[in-house]
Amino acid sequence: MLSLRVNGEEVQISTDPDTPLAYVLRDILKLKGTKIGCGLEQCGACTVLADGEAVQSCATPVAVFEGRDITTIEGLAASAEGRRVQQAFTKARAAQCGYCTAGLVVKVTALAQAGVPADRDRLKDALTGHLCRCGSHPRVLQAAEDVLERKA
Amino acid sequence: MSLENYPLVRDWLHVKNGRLHLRTGKVDLGQRISTALMCIAAQELALPFDTIDIDPVRTDDSPDEGITSGSNSIEQSGAAQRLACATARQWAMTAAADALGVEVEALSLEDGQISHRGTNDRCDLLDLLVALPADLPVDAQAPAWVLNGPIPDAMPRGLRDMVEGRYVYVHDLERPGMLHARIVCPPKTDAKLAKLDPTVVTRLEEKGVHVIRDGAFLAIAGPQEWQVVRAASSLAAACVWDLGPELATGDIFQAMADRDAQRFSVVDGKPDPDAPLPPTLDAPAYTETFERPYTLHGALGPSAALATFSGGQLEILTHSQGIYFLRDSIADSLGMAPKDVVLEHVPGSGCYGHNAADDAAFEAALVAVALPETPILLKYTRSDEHGREPVGTAMAVRLEARLSAEGHIDAVWMEARGDTHRGRPRAGANRAGPARLAANAARDCDVPRFVPEPNMNRHAGLHRNLDPIYTFADKRMVKALVPDLPLRPSALRCLGAPANVLAIESMMDEQAVAADDDPIAFRIRHLSDPRDIAVLEKLRDVLALAGPCDGPDASGRGIAYAQYKNAMTRVGVAVDLSVTEVGAVALHHVHLVADAGRIVDADGLLAQLEGGVLQGASWALHERVTWGPQGRESLDWESYPVLRFDNVPTFDIHLIDAGHAPSVGAGEASPSPTVAAIANGIFAASGLRLRRMPFDADAVMQAALQA
């Protein structure tokens, strides 16, 4: 049995401890907002918060996350930053197919919580581990700037 | 086409539980066609946006509108929907006039309510439409209602759910008793299974997973997803493959040039098998070849499908773009009647053409048939997707040009050469449907090998945008189909247009430079259509306002122009970029002007143009499939680099509202001119002329060494 804290709740999970976190979230906890894009930590679609830090969840074993506070896209609205980021993405209409969107919303929330300044070049570098194939990038950057500017 | 087969208003809409339900055969891939159709209905029926739904697209229910491709949805489904809604409005106004005992002219329609002007008498439009006669035909002459009216500002369908993690993709579906499934992807699609260690199979089955085998097609199914992923890896390790003939390696463009081709003269955008092949030009002033490698669709989410075989019926939930053709191809492959196979479109990751969606749907069906009464959710892994999906066709375009004494281009000869862009499973000679499903190459079945037929439609395949939009007096064009190149090709967003537009627009740029002329003025001199000219004049104004290209040293501005298929959205684009010391191209600003006719959904149009620019930029700068004798080698995002956030430019997009002109598709309008504008920008920044994509740092440095 593994103990995890996900979106503010303690959960006990019986699984192979090598199972990557994303599979536990999706297949066992039925939190399907976290997407799996590559299973190789190359695309960012599976990003969640672990103790406030944006991390990819598709390859790292769930055992590594024991004792850490996990927040998924479903739990983001519990924080003011998370809600503001979701509103900013909606306002900027920052999604096409949307498969990359949850990971980006989580990542931008982490940036907002860390108080990163709304500097476009720094923002572009910060998001460069996230792939989007539809080309929603300019709207994601707009949404992120909106959130970070209001923070400043 | 849509209205010919589905002539009744009820084919396109109905009212249920107080809401308007639209029916369409076109599927939403993230390009927002469903939002656009809702905009059309909201506008024609003066209905609040939130009273409109789109019915699921199912082969046993929806109008069969073929494939969602070619930027055709607005012209096909959109036009049908507009006329159906306009007919319904006319019928409802007459019904309201009868009910209220007044003339139609005394009525007004607003916010879903039909009112007798100057009184409190009113009828609810949706209540009236419940009684819409089932046999009411769509009036092809029904007038569009609010020509040049305000464009509804529509919230994209599903956006909120995407942002909050609640939008359901096929990957997220759950069914009672469902099993997860993975394939064991062979290194080559046609590989045979020489040996499979039976002890591994037994061990896996003892752990509670199913091993499904049909010839060399191998799959795993089990209740827990991660267990299935691991089991598929174990099974893959237990396989010894007979890879058959090695893939030809080396320079694909040389291979293409050396091979015999089926060649056709292309007249007015259409191959003409009876027309003699046009001769090349005598002593052309300009002769160059432009090349585009194989590229991936590279969906962010690997392909997936949910299939259930129950009571002799197969139901498949898929993100395919062509569910009707796929149904027929799967039914044919399995010896089933098409009516016993039902496909429903469900959201997937953006696909940009014929990717692995269709193969995954068929493979889910194969597992489902082996495990009846059990829902099977089959997903590809990243390396399955990169390694197995059909690739965008590699192409070479040769262009010769001749100039008049006045420096006007008066003749061109062009040849677009490459394999087919038409690899979708669909009916055709030699069971072309089954032959184009990857798993049939592995199964024990007698499906013949797929041999492509040349696509003879206007502006299709290799010759999409081959016919220059410019008023050259003498245009000689050849389509040259070279089948059986190493990799399995199919339709990727824009088909042949990026390579053809790169050739034409590079040539235009080079001639403008040679003539010491302004690139926009030079193009306008070779155009006659006022809307083409208006786009470029607007771009000139936009650039004048923006000022000259600024940026670090070695920066420059590249211009390009194209009208998709010479018939759809017109795009003029300028890309400001710089070339770094190590040869990397940094994108700074994109200025773009587009004319898509009457605008349906302005924000959706902008999103498509932006996304197209970035996909075009990714093709221009990064994308190339690599392979060796034993299969593909670009199997992840490290070995197949794409454009990332760190190289995203700023956007300045201007839409020309041509309210009088029909709405045309825009999903594929901006990538091709963007590719050309980047090539022209690299020249402006560095003096280097690159003609083989991708223009990555290696290519730039190599060009610099040769300069």
Short mmCIF file of N, CA and C in Angstrom, two decimals, chain B residues 192-328:
data_model
loop_
_atom_site.label_atom_id
_atom_site.label_comp_id
_atom_site.label_asym_id
_atom_site.label_seq_id
_atom_site.Cartn_x
_atom_site.Cartn_y
_atom_site.Cartn_z
N LYS B 192 7.34 -9.92 -40.68
CA LYS B 192 6.68 -11.16 -40.30
C LYS B 192 7.24 -11.63 -38.96
N LEU B 193 6.42 -12.34 -38.21
CA LEU B 193 6.87 -12.82 -36.91
C LEU B 193 7.54 -14.18 -37.11
N ALA B 194 8.88 -14.17 -37.07
CA ALA B 194 9.60 -15.41 -37.32
C ALA B 194 9.50 -16.34 -36.11
N LYS B 195 9.53 -15.77 -34.92
CA LYS B 195 9.50 -16.60 -33.71
C LYS B 195 8.95 -15.79 -32.55
N LEU B 196 8.13 -16.44 -31.75
CA LEU B 196 7.64 -15.80 -30.54
C LEU B 196 7.79 -16.81 -29.41
N ASP B 197 8.56 -16.46 -28.43
CA ASP B 197 8.85 -17.38 -27.31
C ASP B 197 7.54 -17.72 -26.58
N PRO B 198 7.08 -18.98 -26.69
CA PRO B 198 5.77 -19.32 -26.10
C PRO B 198 5.77 -19.24 -24.57
N THR B 199 6.94 -19.40 -23.96
CA THR B 199 6.93 -19.33 -22.48
C THR B 199 6.59 -17.92 -22.01
N VAL B 200 7.00 -16.92 -22.80
CA VAL B 200 6.66 -15.53 -22.43
C VAL B 200 5.16 -15.33 -22.53
N VAL B 201 4.57 -15.87 -23.60
CA VAL B 201 3.12 -15.73 -23.77
C VAL B 201 2.39 -16.41 -22.60
N THR B 202 2.82 -17.61 -22.26
CA THR B 202 2.18 -18.33 -21.15
C THR B 202 2.31 -17.54 -19.85
N ARG B 203 3.51 -17.03 -19.62
CA ARG B 203 3.74 -16.28 -18.37
C ARG B 203 2.82 -15.07 -18.30
N LEU B 204 2.67 -14.37 -19.42
CA LEU B 204 1.81 -13.18 -19.44
C LEU B 204 0.35 -13.59 -19.20
N GLU B 205 -0.06 -14.66 -19.84
CA GLU B 205 -1.46 -15.08 -19.69
C GLU B 205 -1.74 -15.53 -18.26
N GLU B 206 -0.75 -16.11 -17.63
CA GLU B 206 -0.92 -16.51 -16.22
C GLU B 206 -1.10 -15.29 -15.33
N LYS B 207 -0.56 -14.17 -15.77
CA LYS B 207 -0.71 -12.93 -14.98
C LYS B 207 -2.04 -12.23 -15.25
N GLY B 208 -2.85 -12.83 -16.13
CA GLY B 208 -4.19 -12.27 -16.33
C GLY B 208 -4.32 -11.34 -17.52
N VAL B 209 -3.32 -11.31 -18.42
CA VAL B 209 -3.52 -10.50 -19.63
C VAL B 209 -3.75 -11.43 -20.82
N HIS B 210 -4.44 -10.90 -21.79
CA HIS B 210 -4.72 -11.66 -23.02
C HIS B 210 -3.68 -11.32 -24.07
N VAL B 211 -3.20 -12.33 -24.76
CA VAL B 211 -2.30 -12.11 -25.89
C VAL B 211 -3.10 -12.44 -27.14
N ILE B 212 -3.22 -11.47 -28.04
CA ILE B 212 -3.99 -11.66 -29.27
C ILE B 212 -3.02 -11.69 -30.43
N ARG B 213 -3.15 -12.76 -31.23
CA ARG B 213 -2.24 -12.87 -32.37
C ARG B 213 -3.02 -13.24 -33.61
N ASP B 214 -2.73 -12.54 -34.69
CA ASP B 214 -3.28 -12.88 -36.00
C ASP B 214 -2.14 -12.68 -36.99
N GLY B 215 -1.46 -13.77 -37.36
CA GLY B 215 -0.28 -13.64 -38.20
C GLY B 215 0.80 -12.91 -37.41
N ALA B 216 1.27 -11.81 -37.96
CA ALA B 216 2.28 -11.01 -37.26
C ALA B 216 1.65 -9.86 -36.48
N PHE B 217 0.32 -9.77 -36.49
CA PHE B 217 -0.34 -8.74 -35.67
C PHE B 217 -0.44 -9.27 -34.24
N LEU B 218 0.12 -8.52 -33.32
CA LEU B 218 0.18 -8.94 -31.92
C LEU B 218 -0.33 -7.82 -31.04
N ALA B 219 -1.17 -8.19 -30.07
CA ALA B 219 -1.65 -7.18 -29.13
C ALA B 219 -1.83 -7.81 -27.77
N ILE B 220 -1.90 -6.94 -26.78
CA ILE B 220 -2.08 -7.35 -25.38
C ILE B 220 -3.32 -6.64 -24.85
N ALA B 221 -4.11 -7.32 -24.04
CA ALA B 221 -5.24 -6.65 -23.39
C ALA B 221 -5.30 -7.08 -21.95
N GLY B 222 -5.66 -6.16 -21.08
CA GLY B 222 -5.74 -6.47 -19.65
C GLY B 222 -6.44 -5.36 -18.90
N PRO B 223 -6.78 -5.64 -17.65
CA PRO B 223 -7.61 -4.69 -16.92
C PRO B 223 -6.89 -3.42 -16.48
N GLN B 224 -5.58 -3.50 -16.21
CA GLN B 224 -4.87 -2.31 -15.73
C GLN B 224 -3.94 -1.78 -16.79
N GLU B 225 -4.00 -0.47 -17.00
CA GLU B 225 -3.29 0.09 -18.14
C GLU B 225 -1.78 -0.11 -18.04
N TRP B 226 -1.20 0.17 -16.88
CA TRP B 226 0.26 0.08 -16.77
C TRP B 226 0.74 -1.37 -16.92
N GLN B 227 -0.06 -2.29 -16.38
CA GLN B 227 0.25 -3.71 -16.53
C GLN B 227 0.30 -4.08 -18.02
N VAL B 228 -0.61 -3.51 -18.79
CA VAL B 228 -0.67 -3.79 -20.22
C VAL B 228 0.54 -3.18 -20.94
N VAL B 229 0.91 -1.98 -20.55
CA VAL B 229 2.10 -1.35 -21.14
C VAL B 229 3.33 -2.21 -20.91
N ARG B 230 3.47 -2.69 -19.67
CA ARG B 230 4.63 -3.52 -19.33
C ARG B 230 4.58 -4.85 -20.08
N ALA B 231 3.40 -5.43 -20.14
CA ALA B 231 3.27 -6.72 -20.82
C ALA B 231 3.60 -6.59 -22.30
N ALA B 232 3.18 -5.48 -22.92
CA ALA B 232 3.48 -5.28 -24.34
C ALA B 232 4.99 -5.19 -24.55
N SER B 233 5.70 -4.55 -23.59
CA SER B 233 7.17 -4.48 -23.70
C SER B 233 7.78 -5.87 -23.58
N SER B 234 7.28 -6.65 -22.62
CA SER B 234 7.81 -8.01 -22.46
C SER B 234 7.57 -8.83 -23.71
N LEU B 235 6.38 -8.70 -24.26
CA LEU B 235 6.04 -9.47 -25.45
C LEU B 235 6.91 -9.04 -26.63
N ALA B 236 7.12 -7.73 -26.76
CA ALA B 236 7.96 -7.21 -27.85
C ALA B 236 9.36 -7.81 -27.76
N ALA B 237 9.85 -7.93 -26.51
CA ALA B 237 11.21 -8.45 -26.32
C ALA B 237 11.29 -9.93 -26.68
N ALA B 238 10.14 -10.61 -26.69
CA ALA B 238 10.12 -12.04 -26.98
C ALA B 238 9.92 -12.34 -28.47
N CYS B 239 9.82 -11.28 -29.27
CA CYS B 239 9.55 -11.46 -30.71
C CYS B 239 10.85 -11.47 -31.51
N VAL B 240 10.94 -12.38 -32.45
CA VAL B 240 12.01 -12.34 -33.45
C VAL B 240 11.33 -12.04 -34.77
N TRP B 241 11.70 -10.92 -35.38
CA TRP B 241 11.03 -10.47 -36.59
C TRP B 241 11.81 -10.87 -37.84
N ASP B 242 11.06 -11.26 -38.84
CA ASP B 242 11.64 -11.38 -40.18
C ASP B 242 11.28 -10.09 -40.89
N LEU B 243 12.28 -9.24 -41.06
CA LEU B 243 11.99 -7.87 -41.52
C LEU B 243 11.78 -7.77 -43.02
N GLY B 244 12.06 -8.84 -43.74
CA GLY B 244 11.84 -8.77 -45.19
C GLY B 244 12.85 -7.86 -45.85
N PRO B 245 12.52 -7.36 -47.04
CA PRO B 245 13.49 -6.53 -47.76
C PRO B 245 13.82 -5.26 -46.96
N GLU B 246 15.06 -4.87 -47.02
CA GLU B 246 15.47 -3.65 -46.30
C GLU B 246 14.86 -2.42 -46.94
N LEU B 247 14.62 -1.39 -46.12
CA LEU B 247 14.17 -0.11 -46.67
C LEU B 247 15.34 0.55 -47.39
N ALA B 248 15.05 1.14 -48.54
CA ALA B 248 16.10 1.88 -49.25
C ALA B 248 16.46 3.10 -48.42
N THR B 249 17.73 3.32 -48.23
CA THR B 249 18.17 4.51 -47.48
C THR B 249 18.92 5.41 -48.45
N GLY B 250 19.58 6.43 -47.92
CA GLY B 250 20.28 7.36 -48.80
C GLY B 250 19.38 8.52 -49.14
N ASP B 251 19.75 9.29 -50.14
CA ASP B 251 19.05 10.54 -50.47
C ASP B 251 17.70 10.24 -51.13
N ILE B 252 16.64 10.50 -50.41
CA ILE B 252 15.30 10.20 -50.92
C ILE B 252 15.01 11.00 -52.20
N PHE B 253 15.55 12.20 -52.29
CA PHE B 253 15.26 13.04 -53.46
C PHE B 253 15.98 12.51 -54.70
N GLN B 254 17.18 11.96 -54.47
CA GLN B 254 17.89 11.34 -55.58
C GLN B 254 17.12 10.10 -56.05
N ALA B 255 16.65 9.31 -55.06
CA ALA B 255 15.88 8.10 -55.39
C ALA B 255 14.65 8.48 -56.21
N MET B 256 14.01 9.54 -55.79
CA MET B 256 12.80 10.02 -56.48
C MET B 256 13.12 10.45 -57.91
N ALA B 257 14.26 11.15 -58.07
CA ALA B 257 14.64 11.66 -59.39
C ALA B 257 15.02 10.52 -60.32
N ASP B 258 15.61 9.47 -59.73
CA ASP B 258 16.09 8.37 -60.56
C ASP B 258 14.98 7.44 -61.02
N ARG B 259 13.87 7.46 -60.33
CA ARG B 259 12.82 6.49 -60.61
C ARG B 259 11.90 6.95 -61.74
N ASP B 260 11.33 5.97 -62.43
CA ASP B 260 10.29 6.29 -63.42
C ASP B 260 9.08 6.82 -62.68
N ALA B 261 8.42 7.76 -63.29
CA ALA B 261 7.23 8.34 -62.67
C ALA B 261 6.06 8.25 -63.63
N GLN B 262 4.84 8.20 -63.07
CA GLN B 262 3.65 8.41 -63.89
C GLN B 262 3.47 9.92 -64.00
N ARG B 263 3.62 10.45 -65.21
CA ARG B 263 3.63 11.91 -65.36
C ARG B 263 2.39 12.38 -66.12
N PHE B 264 1.83 13.48 -65.65
CA PHE B 264 0.64 14.06 -66.27
C PHE B 264 0.81 15.55 -66.42
N SER B 265 0.30 16.04 -67.52
CA SER B 265 0.23 17.49 -67.69
C SER B 265 -0.88 18.01 -66.79
N VAL B 266 -0.61 19.09 -66.06
CA VAL B 266 -1.62 19.69 -65.18
C VAL B 266 -2.10 20.98 -65.85
N VAL B 267 -3.38 20.98 -66.20
CA VAL B 267 -3.94 22.13 -66.92
C VAL B 267 -4.97 22.79 -66.02
N ASP B 268 -4.78 24.06 -65.75
CA ASP B 268 -5.70 24.81 -64.89
C ASP B 268 -5.91 24.07 -63.56
N GLY B 269 -4.83 23.57 -63.00
CA GLY B 269 -4.91 22.93 -61.69
C GLY B 269 -5.33 21.48 -61.70
N LYS B 270 -5.61 20.92 -62.89
CA LYS B 270 -6.15 19.55 -62.94
C LYS B 270 -5.31 18.68 -63.89
N PRO B 271 -4.89 17.50 -63.44
CA PRO B 271 -4.14 16.62 -64.35
C PRO B 271 -5.02 16.19 -65.52
N ASP B 272 -4.46 16.24 -66.70
CA ASP B 272 -5.21 15.87 -67.90
C ASP B 272 -4.47 14.72 -68.58
N PRO B 273 -5.00 13.48 -68.46
CA PRO B 273 -4.26 12.33 -69.00
C PRO B 273 -4.15 12.39 -70.52
N ASP B 274 -4.99 13.20 -71.17
CA ASP B 274 -4.96 13.26 -72.63
C ASP B 274 -4.06 14.37 -73.15
N ALA B 275 -3.70 15.30 -72.29
CA ALA B 275 -2.88 16.44 -72.76
C ALA B 275 -1.42 15.98 -72.87
N PRO B 276 -0.72 16.40 -73.92
CA PRO B 276 0.70 16.05 -74.03
C PRO B 276 1.50 16.72 -72.90
N LEU B 277 2.58 16.07 -72.50
CA LEU B 277 3.41 16.66 -71.46
C LEU B 277 4.06 17.93 -72.00
N PRO B 278 4.01 19.02 -71.26
CA PRO B 278 4.58 20.26 -71.78
C PRO B 278 6.10 20.19 -71.81
N PRO B 279 6.72 20.72 -72.85
CA PRO B 279 8.19 20.73 -72.90
C PRO B 279 8.76 21.72 -71.88
N THR B 280 9.98 21.44 -71.45
CA THR B 280 10.65 22.40 -70.56
C THR B 280 10.95 23.67 -71.36
N LEU B 281 11.35 24.72 -70.64
CA LEU B 281 11.59 26.01 -71.31
C LEU B 281 12.95 26.00 -72.02
N ASP B 282 13.02 26.72 -73.12
CA ASP B 282 14.31 26.93 -73.78
C ASP B 282 15.07 28.00 -73.01
N ALA B 283 16.29 27.70 -72.67
CA ALA B 283 17.17 28.66 -72.01
C ALA B 283 16.46 29.46 -70.91
N PRO B 284 15.95 28.76 -69.89
CA PRO B 284 15.28 29.50 -68.81
C PRO B 284 16.27 30.35 -68.03
N ALA B 285 15.79 31.48 -67.54
CA ALA B 285 16.64 32.36 -66.74
C ALA B 285 16.83 31.79 -65.34
N TYR B 286 15.95 30.88 -64.97
CA TYR B 286 15.93 30.39 -63.60
C TYR B 286 15.57 28.91 -63.61
N THR B 287 16.39 28.09 -62.96
CA THR B 287 16.08 26.66 -62.80
C THR B 287 16.52 26.23 -61.42
N GLU B 288 15.58 25.84 -60.60
CA GLU B 288 15.94 25.38 -59.26
C GLU B 288 15.00 24.26 -58.83
N THR B 289 15.45 23.48 -57.86
CA THR B 289 14.62 22.40 -57.30
C THR B 289 14.46 22.62 -55.80
N PHE B 290 13.24 22.40 -55.34
CA PHE B 290 12.90 22.60 -53.93
C PHE B 290 12.45 21.26 -53.36
N GLU B 291 12.86 20.98 -52.12
CA GLU B 291 12.61 19.64 -51.59
C GLU B 291 12.04 19.68 -50.18
N ARG B 292 11.13 18.77 -49.97
CA ARG B 292 10.53 18.63 -48.64
C ARG B 292 10.63 17.17 -48.23
N PRO B 293 11.14 16.88 -47.04
CA PRO B 293 11.32 15.48 -46.64
C PRO B 293 10.01 14.88 -46.14
N TYR B 294 10.05 13.61 -45.82
CA TYR B 294 8.93 12.99 -45.10
C TYR B 294 8.76 13.70 -43.76
N THR B 295 7.51 13.94 -43.39
CA THR B 295 7.23 14.55 -42.09
C THR B 295 6.17 13.73 -41.37
N LEU B 296 6.12 13.89 -40.06
CA LEU B 296 5.09 13.23 -39.27
C LEU B 296 3.92 14.18 -39.04
N HIS B 297 2.74 13.57 -38.80
CA HIS B 297 1.64 14.37 -38.26
C HIS B 297 1.99 14.73 -36.83
N GLY B 298 2.51 13.73 -36.11
CA GLY B 298 3.01 13.98 -34.77
C GLY B 298 1.97 14.52 -33.82
N ALA B 299 0.83 13.85 -33.73
CA ALA B 299 -0.18 14.26 -32.75
C ALA B 299 0.43 14.23 -31.36
N LEU B 300 0.02 15.16 -30.51
CA LEU B 300 0.58 15.19 -29.16
C LEU B 300 0.13 13.98 -28.35
N GLY B 301 -1.10 13.57 -28.56
CA GLY B 301 -1.60 12.36 -27.90
C GLY B 301 -1.57 11.21 -28.89
N PRO B 302 -0.94 10.11 -28.54
CA PRO B 302 -0.91 8.98 -29.48
C PRO B 302 -2.32 8.50 -29.80
N SER B 303 -2.49 7.90 -30.96
CA SER B 303 -3.81 7.48 -31.42
C SER B 303 -4.40 6.42 -30.50
N ALA B 304 -5.74 6.36 -30.49
CA ALA B 304 -6.46 5.45 -29.60
C ALA B 304 -7.84 5.19 -30.16
N ALA B 305 -8.49 4.13 -29.69
CA ALA B 305 -9.88 3.85 -30.07
C ALA B 305 -10.48 2.90 -29.06
N LEU B 306 -11.81 2.97 -28.94
CA LEU B 306 -12.55 2.07 -28.06
C LEU B 306 -13.48 1.23 -28.92
N ALA B 307 -13.31 -0.09 -28.89
CA ALA B 307 -14.12 -0.97 -29.74
C ALA B 307 -14.79 -2.04 -28.90
N THR B 308 -16.03 -2.37 -29.28
CA THR B 308 -16.77 -3.45 -28.62
C THR B 308 -17.42 -4.31 -29.67
N PHE B 309 -17.24 -5.62 -29.56
CA PHE B 309 -17.87 -6.57 -30.47
C PHE B 309 -18.91 -7.33 -29.66
N SER B 310 -20.17 -7.11 -30.01
CA SER B 310 -21.23 -7.68 -29.19
C SER B 310 -22.38 -8.10 -30.10
N GLY B 311 -22.81 -9.35 -29.96
CA GLY B 311 -23.93 -9.85 -30.75
C GLY B 311 -23.71 -9.70 -32.25
N GLY B 312 -22.48 -9.91 -32.68
CA GLY B 312 -22.18 -9.82 -34.11
C GLY B 312 -22.06 -8.40 -34.64
N GLN B 313 -22.17 -7.43 -33.73
CA GLN B 313 -22.06 -6.02 -34.14
C GLN B 313 -20.79 -5.42 -33.54
N LEU B 314 -20.16 -4.60 -34.35
CA LEU B 314 -18.92 -3.95 -33.91
C LEU B 314 -19.18 -2.46 -33.78
N GLU B 315 -18.92 -1.91 -32.60
CA GLU B 315 -19.02 -0.46 -32.42
C GLU B 315 -17.64 0.08 -32.10
N ILE B 316 -17.24 1.12 -32.83
CA ILE B 316 -15.89 1.67 -32.62
C ILE B 316 -15.99 3.17 -32.41
N LEU B 317 -15.44 3.62 -31.29
CA LEU B 317 -15.34 5.06 -31.03
C LEU B 317 -13.93 5.48 -31.41
N THR B 318 -13.83 6.43 -32.34
CA THR B 318 -12.54 6.73 -32.96
C THR B 318 -12.40 8.23 -33.21
N HIS B 319 -11.15 8.69 -33.31
CA HIS B 319 -10.94 10.10 -33.69
C HIS B 319 -10.54 10.21 -35.17
N SER B 320 -10.91 9.21 -35.96
CA SER B 320 -10.63 9.26 -37.40
C SER B 320 -11.32 10.45 -38.06
N GLN B 321 -10.69 10.96 -39.11
CA GLN B 321 -11.30 12.03 -39.92
C GLN B 321 -12.29 11.49 -40.94
N GLY B 322 -12.27 10.17 -41.16
CA GLY B 322 -13.09 9.62 -42.25
C GLY B 322 -13.83 8.38 -41.80
N ILE B 323 -14.81 8.55 -40.89
CA ILE B 323 -15.42 7.37 -40.26
C ILE B 323 -16.23 6.55 -41.24
N TYR B 324 -16.79 7.16 -42.29
CA TYR B 324 -17.61 6.38 -43.22
C TYR B 324 -16.74 5.45 -44.07
N PHE B 325 -15.67 5.99 -44.62
CA PHE B 325 -14.75 5.15 -45.40
C PHE B 325 -14.08 4.12 -44.50
N LEU B 326 -13.77 4.52 -43.29
CA LEU B 326 -13.11 3.59 -42.37
C LEU B 326 -14.04 2.44 -42.01
N ARG B 327 -15.33 2.76 -41.80
CA ARG B 327 -16.30 1.70 -41.53
C ARG B 327 -16.27 0.66 -42.65
N ASP B 328 -16.33 1.14 -43.89
CA ASP B 328 -16.36 0.22 -45.03
C ASP B 328 -15.06 -0.59 -45.10
#
